[in-house]
PDB file of C-alpha atoms in Angstrom:
ATOM      1  CA  VAL A   1     108.805  99.266  71.136  1.00  0.00           C
ATOM      2  CA  PRO A   2     109.377  95.528  70.411  1.00  0.00           C
ATOM      3  CA  TYR A   3     110.719  94.989  73.935  1.00  0.00           C
ATOM      4  CA  LEU A   4     107.699  96.680  75.491  1.00  0.00           C
ATOM      5  CA  ASP A   5     105.418  94.679  73.206  1.00  0.00           C
ATOM      6  CA  ALA A   6     107.193  91.525  74.402  1.00  0.00           C
ATOM      7  CA  GLY A   7     106.168  92.256  77.968  1.00  0.00           C
ATOM      8  CA  PHE A   8     108.972  94.274  79.555  1.00  0.00           C
ATOM      9  CA  ASP A   9     107.485  96.676  82.115  1.00  0.00           C
ATOM     10  CA  SER A  10     110.228  99.276  81.670  1.00  0.00           C
ATOM     11  CA  LEU A  11     113.458  99.987  79.817  1.00  0.00           C
ATOM     12  CA  PHE A  12     116.372 102.339  80.420  1.00  0.00           C
ATOM     13  CA  ASN A  13     115.777 105.518  78.427  1.00  0.00           C
ATOM     14  CA  PHE A  14     119.282 105.906  76.977  1.00  0.00           C
ATOM     15  CA  PRO A  15     118.140 108.311  74.222  1.00  0.00           C
ATOM     16  CA  LEU A  16     116.812 110.722  76.852  1.00  0.00           C
ATOM     17  CA  MET A  17     120.013 110.378  78.898  1.00  0.00           C
ATOM     18  CA  ALA A  18     122.040 111.319  75.836  1.00  0.00           C
ATOM     19  CA  GLU A  19     119.966 114.459  75.245  1.00  0.00           C
ATOM     20  CA  LEU A  20     120.141 115.512  78.895  1.00  0.00           C
ATOM     21  CA  GLY A  21     123.922 115.351  78.619  1.00  0.00           C
ATOM     22  CA  HIS A  22     124.013 117.027  75.217  1.00  0.00           C
ATOM     23  CA  VAL A  23     121.598 119.864  76.000  1.00  0.00           C
ATOM     24  CA  PHE A  24     122.302 120.649  79.642  1.00  0.00           C
ATOM     25  CA  GLY A  25     125.840 119.332  79.841  1.00  0.00           C
ATOM     26  CA  GLY A  26     126.763 121.114  76.622  1.00  0.00           C
ATOM     27  CA  GLY A  27     124.826 124.246  77.543  1.00  0.00           C
ATOM     28  CA  GLY A  28     123.353 124.446  74.044  1.00  0.00           C
ATOM     29  CA  SER A  29     119.933 124.666  72.422  1.00  0.00           C
ATOM     30  CA  VAL A  30     117.044 122.976  74.194  1.00  0.00           C
ATOM     31  CA  ASN A  31     115.558 121.894  70.873  1.00  0.00           C
ATOM     32  CA  PRO A  32     117.138 118.402  70.711  1.00  0.00           C
ATOM     33  CA  LEU A  33     115.735 117.530  74.135  1.00  0.00           C
ATOM     34  CA  ALA A  34     112.270 118.874  73.287  1.00  0.00           C
ATOM     35  CA  SER A  35     112.325 116.966  70.003  1.00  0.00           C
ATOM     36  CA  ARG A  36     113.399 113.736  71.689  1.00  0.00           C
ATOM     37  CA  VAL A  37     110.596 113.863  74.255  1.00  0.00           C
ATOM     38  CA  ALA A  38     108.028 114.747  71.579  1.00  0.00           C
ATOM     39  CA  GLU A  39     109.217 111.859  69.410  1.00  0.00           C
ATOM     40  CA  GLN A  40     109.041 109.366  72.247  1.00  0.00           C
ATOM     41  CA  ALA A  41     105.569 110.550  73.270  1.00  0.00           C
ATOM     42  CA  GLU A  42     104.343 110.076  69.689  1.00  0.00           C
ATOM     43  CA  VAL A  43     105.968 106.680  69.121  1.00  0.00           C
ATOM     44  CA  LEU A  44     105.386 105.116  72.536  1.00  0.00           C
ATOM     45  CA  GLY A  45     102.325 106.936  73.824  1.00  0.00           C
ATOM     46  CA  GLN A  46     102.104 108.788  77.109  1.00  0.00           C
ATOM     47  CA  ALA A  47     101.616 105.754  79.369  1.00  0.00           C
ATOM     48  CA  ARG A  48     104.610 103.868  78.021  1.00  0.00           C
ATOM     49  CA  LEU A  49     106.768 106.968  78.097  1.00  0.00           C
ATOM     50  CA  ARG A  50     105.972 107.415  81.779  1.00  0.00           C
ATOM     51  CA  ALA A  51     107.007 103.809  82.402  1.00  0.00           C
ATOM     52  CA  LEU A  52     110.537 104.209  80.990  1.00  0.00           C
ATOM     53  CA  THR A  53     113.418 104.587  83.459  1.00  0.00           C
ATOM     54  CA  SER A  54     115.138 107.958  83.150  1.00  0.00           C
ATOM     55  CA  PHE A  55     118.664 108.750  84.343  1.00  0.00           C
ATOM     56  CA  VAL A  56     121.507 111.209  83.865  1.00  0.00           C
ATOM     57  CA  ASP A  57     124.266 108.562  84.025  1.00  0.00           C
ATOM     58  CA  ASN A  58     125.015 105.038  85.246  1.00  0.00           C
ATOM     59  CA  HIS A  59     127.799 102.454  85.473  1.00  0.00           C
ATOM     60  CA  ASP A  60     127.945 102.029  81.689  1.00  0.00           C
ATOM     61  CA  VAL A  61     128.799 105.627  80.819  1.00  0.00           C
ATOM     62  CA  PRO A  62     130.916 108.472  82.228  1.00  0.00           C
ATOM     63  CA  ARG A  63     129.107 110.446  84.872  1.00  0.00           C
ATOM     64  CA  PHE A  64     127.450 113.671  83.725  1.00  0.00           C
ATOM     65  CA  THR A  65     129.711 115.559  86.127  1.00  0.00           C
ATOM     66  CA  SER A  66     132.887 114.355  84.387  1.00  0.00           C
ATOM     67  CA  ALA A  67     131.578 114.299  80.823  1.00  0.00           C
ATOM     68  CA  VAL A  68     131.381 118.116  80.665  1.00  0.00           C
ATOM     69  CA  VAL A  69     134.844 119.402  79.781  1.00  0.00           C
ATOM     70  CA  ASP A  70     134.252 122.933  78.473  1.00  0.00           C
ATOM     71  CA  ALA A  71     133.376 124.672  81.737  1.00  0.00           C
ATOM     72  CA  ASP A  72     134.600 125.321  85.257  1.00  0.00           C
ATOM     73  CA  PRO A  73     133.183 123.261  88.156  1.00  0.00           C
ATOM     74  CA  GLU A  74     130.738 125.960  89.274  1.00  0.00           C
ATOM     75  CA  GLU A  75     129.252 126.178  85.787  1.00  0.00           C
ATOM     76  CA  ILE A  76     129.065 122.405  85.500  1.00  0.00           C
ATOM     77  CA  HIS A  77     127.201 122.379  88.812  1.00  0.00           C
ATOM     78  CA  ARG A  78     124.609 124.830  87.448  1.00  0.00           C
ATOM     79  CA  ARG A  79     124.115 122.666  84.360  1.00  0.00           C
ATOM     80  CA  TYR A  80     123.927 119.523  86.482  1.00  0.00           C
ATOM     81  CA  LEU A  81     121.116 120.935  88.616  1.00  0.00           C
ATOM     82  CA  LEU A  82     119.122 121.597  85.437  1.00  0.00           C
ATOM     83  CA  ALA A  83     119.638 118.017  84.281  1.00  0.00           C
ATOM     84  CA  LEU A  84     118.462 116.690  87.645  1.00  0.00           C
ATOM     85  CA  GLY A  85     115.437 118.978  87.454  1.00  0.00           C
ATOM     86  CA  ALA A  86     114.552 117.586  84.036  1.00  0.00           C
ATOM     87  CA  LEU A  87     115.063 114.032  85.291  1.00  0.00           C
ATOM     88  CA  PHE A  88     112.394 114.474  87.960  1.00  0.00           C
ATOM     89  CA  THR A  89     109.863 116.514  85.959  1.00  0.00           C
ATOM     90  CA  LEU A  90     109.868 114.977  82.476  1.00  0.00           C
ATOM     91  CA  PRO A  91     107.846 111.777  81.911  1.00  0.00           C
ATOM     92  CA  GLY A  92     109.549 108.665  83.224  1.00  0.00           C
ATOM     93  CA  ILE A  93     110.676 106.899  86.380  1.00  0.00           C
ATOM     94  CA  PRO A  94     113.727 108.820  87.660  1.00  0.00           C
ATOM     95  CA  MET A  95     116.679 106.678  88.675  1.00  0.00           C
ATOM     96  CA  LEU A  96     119.636 107.981  90.673  1.00  0.00           C
ATOM     97  CA  TYR A  97     122.957 106.203  90.263  1.00  0.00           C
ATOM     98  CA  TYR A  98     124.737 106.226  93.606  1.00  0.00           C
ATOM     99  CA  GLY A  99     126.612 109.495  94.053  1.00  0.00           C
ATOM    100  CA  ASP A 100     124.332 111.452  91.709  1.00  0.00           C
ATOM    101  CA  GLU A 101     122.768 113.005  94.789  1.00  0.00           C
ATOM    102  CA  VAL A 102     126.075 114.700  95.695  1.00  0.00           C
ATOM    103  CA  GLY A 103     127.511 115.329  92.219  1.00  0.00           C
ATOM    104  CA  LEU A 104     130.113 112.566  92.412  1.00  0.00           C
ATOM    105  CA  LEU A 105     132.755 112.654  89.671  1.00  0.00           C
ATOM    106  CA  GLY A 106     133.605 109.664  87.490  1.00  0.00           C
ATOM    107  CA  ALA A 107     134.989 109.315  83.989  1.00  0.00           C
ATOM    108  CA  GLY A 108     134.868 106.098  81.952  1.00  0.00           C
ATOM    109  CA  ASP A 109     134.761 102.641  83.524  1.00  0.00           C
ATOM    110  CA  PRO A 110     136.118 101.922  86.131  1.00  0.00           C
ATOM    111  CA  ASP A 111     136.329 105.528  87.331  1.00  0.00           C
ATOM    112  CA  ASN A 112     132.559 105.835  87.166  1.00  0.00           C
ATOM    113  CA  ARG A 113     132.346 103.002  89.732  1.00  0.00           C
ATOM    114  CA  ARG A 114     134.586 104.531  92.392  1.00  0.00           C
ATOM    115  CA  ASP A 115     133.611 103.957  96.030  1.00  0.00           C
ATOM    116  CA  MET A 116     131.094 106.278  97.621  1.00  0.00           C
ATOM    117  CA  PRO A 117     133.174 108.669  99.781  1.00  0.00           C
ATOM    118  CA  SER A 118     132.521 108.602 103.515  1.00  0.00           C
ATOM    119  CA  TRP A 119     131.937 112.368 103.654  1.00  0.00           C
ATOM    120  CA  ALA A 120     128.838 111.989 101.477  1.00  0.00           C
ATOM    121  CA  PHE A 121     126.872 110.402 104.320  1.00  0.00           C
ATOM    122  CA  THR A 122     126.903 113.400 106.701  1.00  0.00           C
ATOM    123  CA  ASP A 123     125.656 116.970 106.588  1.00  0.00           C
ATOM    124  CA  GLU A 124     129.064 118.166 107.742  1.00  0.00           C
ATOM    125  CA  GLY A 125     130.852 116.270 104.998  1.00  0.00           C
ATOM    126  CA  ARG A 126     128.572 117.530 102.248  1.00  0.00           C
ATOM    127  CA  ALA A 127     128.949 121.123 103.442  1.00  0.00           C
ATOM    128  CA  VAL A 128     132.632 121.138 102.426  1.00  0.00           C
ATOM    129  CA  ASP A 129     133.849 121.005  98.831  1.00  0.00           C
ATOM    130  CA  HIS A 130     135.807 117.898  97.799  1.00  0.00           C
ATOM    131  CA  PRO A 131     137.242 118.786  94.373  1.00  0.00           C
ATOM    132  CA  ASP A 132     138.845 115.375  93.839  1.00  0.00           C
ATOM    133  CA  ASP A 133     135.568 113.586  94.466  1.00  0.00           C
ATOM    134  CA  ALA A 134     132.627 115.754  93.438  1.00  0.00           C
ATOM    135  CA  LEU A 135     131.384 119.015  91.999  1.00  0.00           C
ATOM    136  CA  PRO A 136     131.259 121.966  94.398  1.00  0.00           C
ATOM    137  CA  GLY A 137     128.055 122.412  96.353  1.00  0.00           C
ATOM    138  CA  ALA A 138     127.392 118.784  97.257  1.00  0.00           C
ATOM    139  CA  ASP A 139     125.057 119.995  99.998  1.00  0.00           C
ATOM    140  CA  VAL A 140     123.112 122.065  97.454  1.00  0.00           C
ATOM    141  CA  THR A 141     122.835 119.100  95.104  1.00  0.00           C
ATOM    142  CA  PHE A 142     121.716 116.814  97.927  1.00  0.00           C
ATOM    143  CA  ALA A 143     119.054 119.290  99.055  1.00  0.00           C
ATOM    144  CA  ARG A 144     117.826 119.798  95.474  1.00  0.00           C
ATOM    145  CA  VAL A 145     117.416 116.055  94.959  1.00  0.00           C
ATOM    146  CA  GLN A 146     115.465 115.775  98.220  1.00  0.00           C
ATOM    147  CA  GLN A 147     113.267 118.661  97.115  1.00  0.00           C
ATOM    148  CA  LEU A 148     112.568 117.163  93.687  1.00  0.00           C
ATOM    149  CA  ILE A 149     111.672 113.812  95.228  1.00  0.00           C
ATOM    150  CA  ALA A 150     109.281 115.556  97.630  1.00  0.00           C
ATOM    151  CA  LEU A 151     107.630 117.464  94.782  1.00  0.00           C
ATOM    152  CA  ARG A 152     106.934 114.237  92.908  1.00  0.00           C
ATOM    153  CA  ARG A 153     105.312 112.831  96.033  1.00  0.00           C
ATOM    154  CA  GLU A 154     103.205 115.943  96.599  1.00  0.00           C
ATOM    155  CA  HIS A 155     102.120 116.512  92.987  1.00  0.00           C
ATOM    156  CA  PRO A 156     100.787 113.430  91.182  1.00  0.00           C
ATOM    157  CA  ALA A 157     100.970 115.234  87.827  1.00  0.00           C
ATOM    158  CA  LEU A 158     104.765 114.803  87.887  1.00  0.00           C
ATOM    159  CA  VAL A 159     104.269 111.038  88.136  1.00  0.00           C
ATOM    160  CA  ARG A 160     101.066 110.258  86.235  1.00  0.00           C
ATOM    161  CA  GLY A 161     100.346 113.405  84.231  1.00  0.00           C
ATOM    162  CA  ASP A 162     100.506 113.534  80.446  1.00  0.00           C
ATOM    163  CA  TYR A 163     103.215 115.654  78.880  1.00  0.00           C
ATOM    164  CA  VAL A 164     102.318 118.654  76.700  1.00  0.00           C
ATOM    165  CA  GLU A 165     105.029 120.915  75.291  1.00  0.00           C
ATOM    166  CA  LEU A 166     104.407 124.644  75.636  1.00  0.00           C
ATOM    167  CA  TRP A 167     107.584 126.305  74.379  1.00  0.00           C
ATOM    168  CA  ARG A 168     110.918 125.475  72.870  1.00  0.00           C
ATOM    169  CA  LYS A 169     113.674 127.681  71.536  1.00  0.00           C
ATOM    170  CA  GLY A 170     112.778 127.307  67.877  1.00  0.00           C
ATOM    171  CA  GLY A 171     113.625 130.524  66.084  1.00  0.00           C
ATOM    172  CA  GLN A 172     113.404 132.555  69.272  1.00  0.00           C
ATOM    173  CA  ALA A 173     116.493 134.092  70.829  1.00  0.00           C
ATOM    174  CA  ALA A 174     115.542 132.834  74.294  1.00  0.00           C
ATOM    175  CA  ASN A 175     116.763 129.301  75.022  1.00  0.00           C
ATOM    176  CA  ILE A 176     113.612 128.317  76.912  1.00  0.00           C
ATOM    177  CA  PHE A 177     111.957 124.905  77.206  1.00  0.00           C
ATOM    178  CA  ALA A 178     108.569 124.712  78.944  1.00  0.00           C
ATOM    179  CA  PHE A 179     105.910 122.038  79.310  1.00  0.00           C
ATOM    180  CA  VAL A 180     102.838 121.020  81.308  1.00  0.00           C
ATOM    181  CA  ARG A 181     102.337 117.783  83.215  1.00  0.00           C
ATOM    182  CA  THR A 182      98.554 117.561  83.093  1.00  0.00           C
ATOM    183  CA  ASP A 183      96.197 116.921  85.993  1.00  0.00           C
ATOM    184  CA  VAL A 184      92.597 118.084  86.356  1.00  0.00           C
ATOM    185  CA  ALA A 185      93.081 119.243  89.944  1.00  0.00           C
ATOM    186  CA  ASP A 186      96.760 120.159  89.987  1.00  0.00           C
ATOM    187  CA  PRO A 187      98.531 120.610  86.624  1.00  0.00           C
ATOM    188  CA  ILE A 188     102.219 121.501  86.816  1.00  0.00           C
ATOM    189  CA  VAL A 189     104.105 123.900  84.519  1.00  0.00           C
ATOM    190  CA  VAL A 190     107.881 123.473  84.241  1.00  0.00           C
ATOM    191  CA  ALA A 191     110.202 125.960  82.522  1.00  0.00           C
ATOM    192  CA  PHE A 192     113.954 125.871  81.884  1.00  0.00           C
ATOM    193  CA  ASN A 193     116.242 128.678  80.770  1.00  0.00           C
ATOM    194  CA  ASN A 194     119.337 126.939  79.420  1.00  0.00           C
ATOM    195  CA  GLY A 195     120.914 130.227  78.431  1.00  0.00           C
ATOM    196  CA  ALA A 196     124.175 131.326  80.029  1.00  0.00           C
ATOM    197  CA  GLU A 197     123.930 132.841  83.489  1.00  0.00           C
ATOM    198  CA  ALA A 198     125.888 135.896  82.309  1.00  0.00           C
ATOM    199  CA  ALA A 199     123.202 136.645  79.717  1.00  0.00           C
ATOM    200  CA  GLY A 200     120.834 137.615  82.530  1.00  0.00           C
ATOM    201  CA  PRO A 201     117.102 136.947  82.951  1.00  0.00           C
ATOM    202  CA  VAL A 202     114.830 136.358  79.980  1.00  0.00           C
ATOM    203  CA  ASP A 203     111.245 137.658  79.882  1.00  0.00           C
ATOM    204  CA  ILE A 204     108.982 134.991  78.425  1.00  0.00           C
ATOM    205  CA  ARG A 205     105.260 134.805  77.661  1.00  0.00           C
ATOM    206  CA  ILE A 206     103.941 131.249  77.503  1.00  0.00           C
ATOM    207  CA  ALA A 207     100.468 130.688  76.078  1.00  0.00           C
ATOM    208  CA  ALA A 208      98.253 127.629  76.372  1.00  0.00           C
ATOM    209  CA  ASN A 209      98.645 124.823  73.875  1.00  0.00           C
ATOM    210  CA  GLU A 210      95.740 123.441  71.866  1.00  0.00           C
ATOM    211  CA  ALA A 211      96.821 119.946  72.919  1.00  0.00           C
ATOM    212  CA  LEU A 212      95.694 120.670  76.477  1.00  0.00           C
ATOM    213  CA  SER A 213      92.334 119.354  77.601  1.00  0.00           C
ATOM    214  CA  ALA A 214      89.563 121.765  78.558  1.00  0.00           C
ATOM    215  CA  ALA A 215      90.290 121.114  82.247  1.00  0.00           C
ATOM    216  CA  ASP A 216      93.982 121.848  81.853  1.00  0.00           C
ATOM    217  CA  LEU A 217      93.271 124.904  79.704  1.00  0.00           C
ATOM    218  CA  ALA A 218      91.556 126.373  82.750  1.00  0.00           C
ATOM    219  CA  LEU A 219      95.026 126.839  84.202  1.00  0.00           C
ATOM    220  CA  PHE A 220      95.521 129.672  81.700  1.00  0.00           C
ATOM    221  CA  THR A 221      92.370 131.555  82.676  1.00  0.00           C
ATOM    222  CA  ASP A 222      93.061 135.234  83.311  1.00  0.00           C
ATOM    223  CA  GLY A 223      93.559 135.948  86.990  1.00  0.00           C
ATOM    224  CA  THR A 224      94.749 132.445  87.869  1.00  0.00           C
ATOM    225  CA  GLU A 225      97.604 132.711  90.349  1.00  0.00           C
ATOM    226  CA  LEU A 226     100.476 130.258  90.109  1.00  0.00           C
ATOM    227  CA  VAL A 227     103.068 129.690  92.806  1.00  0.00           C
ATOM    228  CA  GLU A 228     106.648 128.560  92.254  1.00  0.00           C
ATOM    229  CA  LEU A 229     107.620 125.358  94.072  1.00  0.00           C
ATOM    230  CA  LEU A 230     111.382 125.046  93.630  1.00  0.00           C
ATOM    231  CA  GLY A 231     112.783 128.416  94.668  1.00  0.00           C
ATOM    232  CA  ALA A 232     115.667 128.230  92.203  1.00  0.00           C
ATOM    233  CA  GLY A 233     115.342 131.605  90.475  1.00  0.00           C
ATOM    234  CA  GLY A 234     111.862 131.969  89.014  1.00  0.00           C
ATOM    235  CA  PRO A 235     109.327 134.504  90.356  1.00  0.00           C
ATOM    236  CA  ALA A 236     107.679 133.250  93.554  1.00  0.00           C
ATOM    237  CA  ALA A 237     104.201 133.913  92.160  1.00  0.00           C
ATOM    238  CA  VAL A 238     102.737 134.892  88.804  1.00  0.00           C
ATOM    239  CA  THR A 239      99.234 135.679  87.555  1.00  0.00           C
ATOM    240  CA  ILE A 240      97.902 134.573  84.180  1.00  0.00           C
ATOM    241  CA  THR A 241      97.404 137.684  82.041  1.00  0.00           C
ATOM    242  CA  GLU A 242      95.699 137.676  78.639  1.00  0.00           C
ATOM    243  CA  GLY A 243      95.932 133.888  78.630  1.00  0.00           C
ATOM    244  CA  GLU A 244      99.696 133.896  79.126  1.00  0.00           C
ATOM    245  CA  LEU A 245     102.110 132.832  81.813  1.00  0.00           C
ATOM    246  CA  ARG A 246     104.551 135.728  81.935  1.00  0.00           C
ATOM    247  CA  LEU A 247     107.752 135.423  83.906  1.00  0.00           C
ATOM    248  CA  SER A 248     111.388 136.421  83.993  1.00  0.00           C
ATOM    249  CA  LEU A 249     113.745 133.477  84.284  1.00  0.00           C
ATOM    250  CA  PRO A 250     117.520 133.852  84.838  1.00  0.00           C
ATOM    251  CA  GLY A 251     119.998 131.828  82.798  1.00  0.00           C
ATOM    252  CA  ARG A 252     120.817 128.291  83.951  1.00  0.00           C
ATOM    253  CA  THR A 253     117.725 128.098  86.141  1.00  0.00           C
ATOM    254  CA  MET A 254     114.380 126.347  86.141  1.00  0.00           C
ATOM    255  CA  ALA A 255     110.982 126.983  87.691  1.00  0.00           C
ATOM    256  CA  ILE A 256     108.062 124.729  88.631  1.00  0.00           C
ATOM    257  CA  TYR A 257     104.572 126.223  88.985  1.00  0.00           C
ATOM    258  CA  SER A 258     101.263 124.975  90.315  1.00  0.00           C
ATOM    259  CA  ARG A 259      97.930 126.673  90.865  1.00  0.00           C
ATOM    260  CA  ALA A 260      97.793 128.607  94.158  1.00  0.00           C
ATOM    261  CA  ARG A 261      95.811 126.733  96.813  1.00  0.00           C
TER     262      ARG A 261
END
């Protein structure tokens, strides 16, 4: 806060980076991440929170892709896609460190500053796994980053909307984290299931939050149809029933919903 008060327009959000690595990289409870965002929203206010620079890693820390040591590369890739999804949908200005868009590996300095491999610049190169350089599925990661960037361009709520938490794990068995980015015309609902893929889909019922404005509460009017924008595992369309967003979300996936147009 003192740095923002002194006139800095933005700061690197290291506390959020740490929670993205802890929660998604570690595959554990979503509660620490939800608590961190709630704390920052309360202390800084929504406008200042949106002005912070968010990231999953940079030249000062090991890359997310190499920091996870308790899982095989395919599992790390699933967790990494969740972290990237959070980067582009939570409040803040998302920053990609070079190579993040292809899942480049990199341990502590100087390994986290290795040269960008030549294969990363072509579709053909990204379509082949390079286990010494990056996580598997570099083409999938690249396409997901492009998609998330496009969604931020198409839906102003992901850039300028206030953040309202809808669901966190709490005492529930389901490891779900969901929130709204508010917008009178086009609010966006984002949901993560950070549970293990092997655990299978989780049925969740998300109700409106009293913190939502009257305009945003209209999103939860019975009969409202929502469409899924990411295509990463959530139902393609859902209808608000008894004031609830009801959906089945597989483990290690996320979903992004907007009102049907």
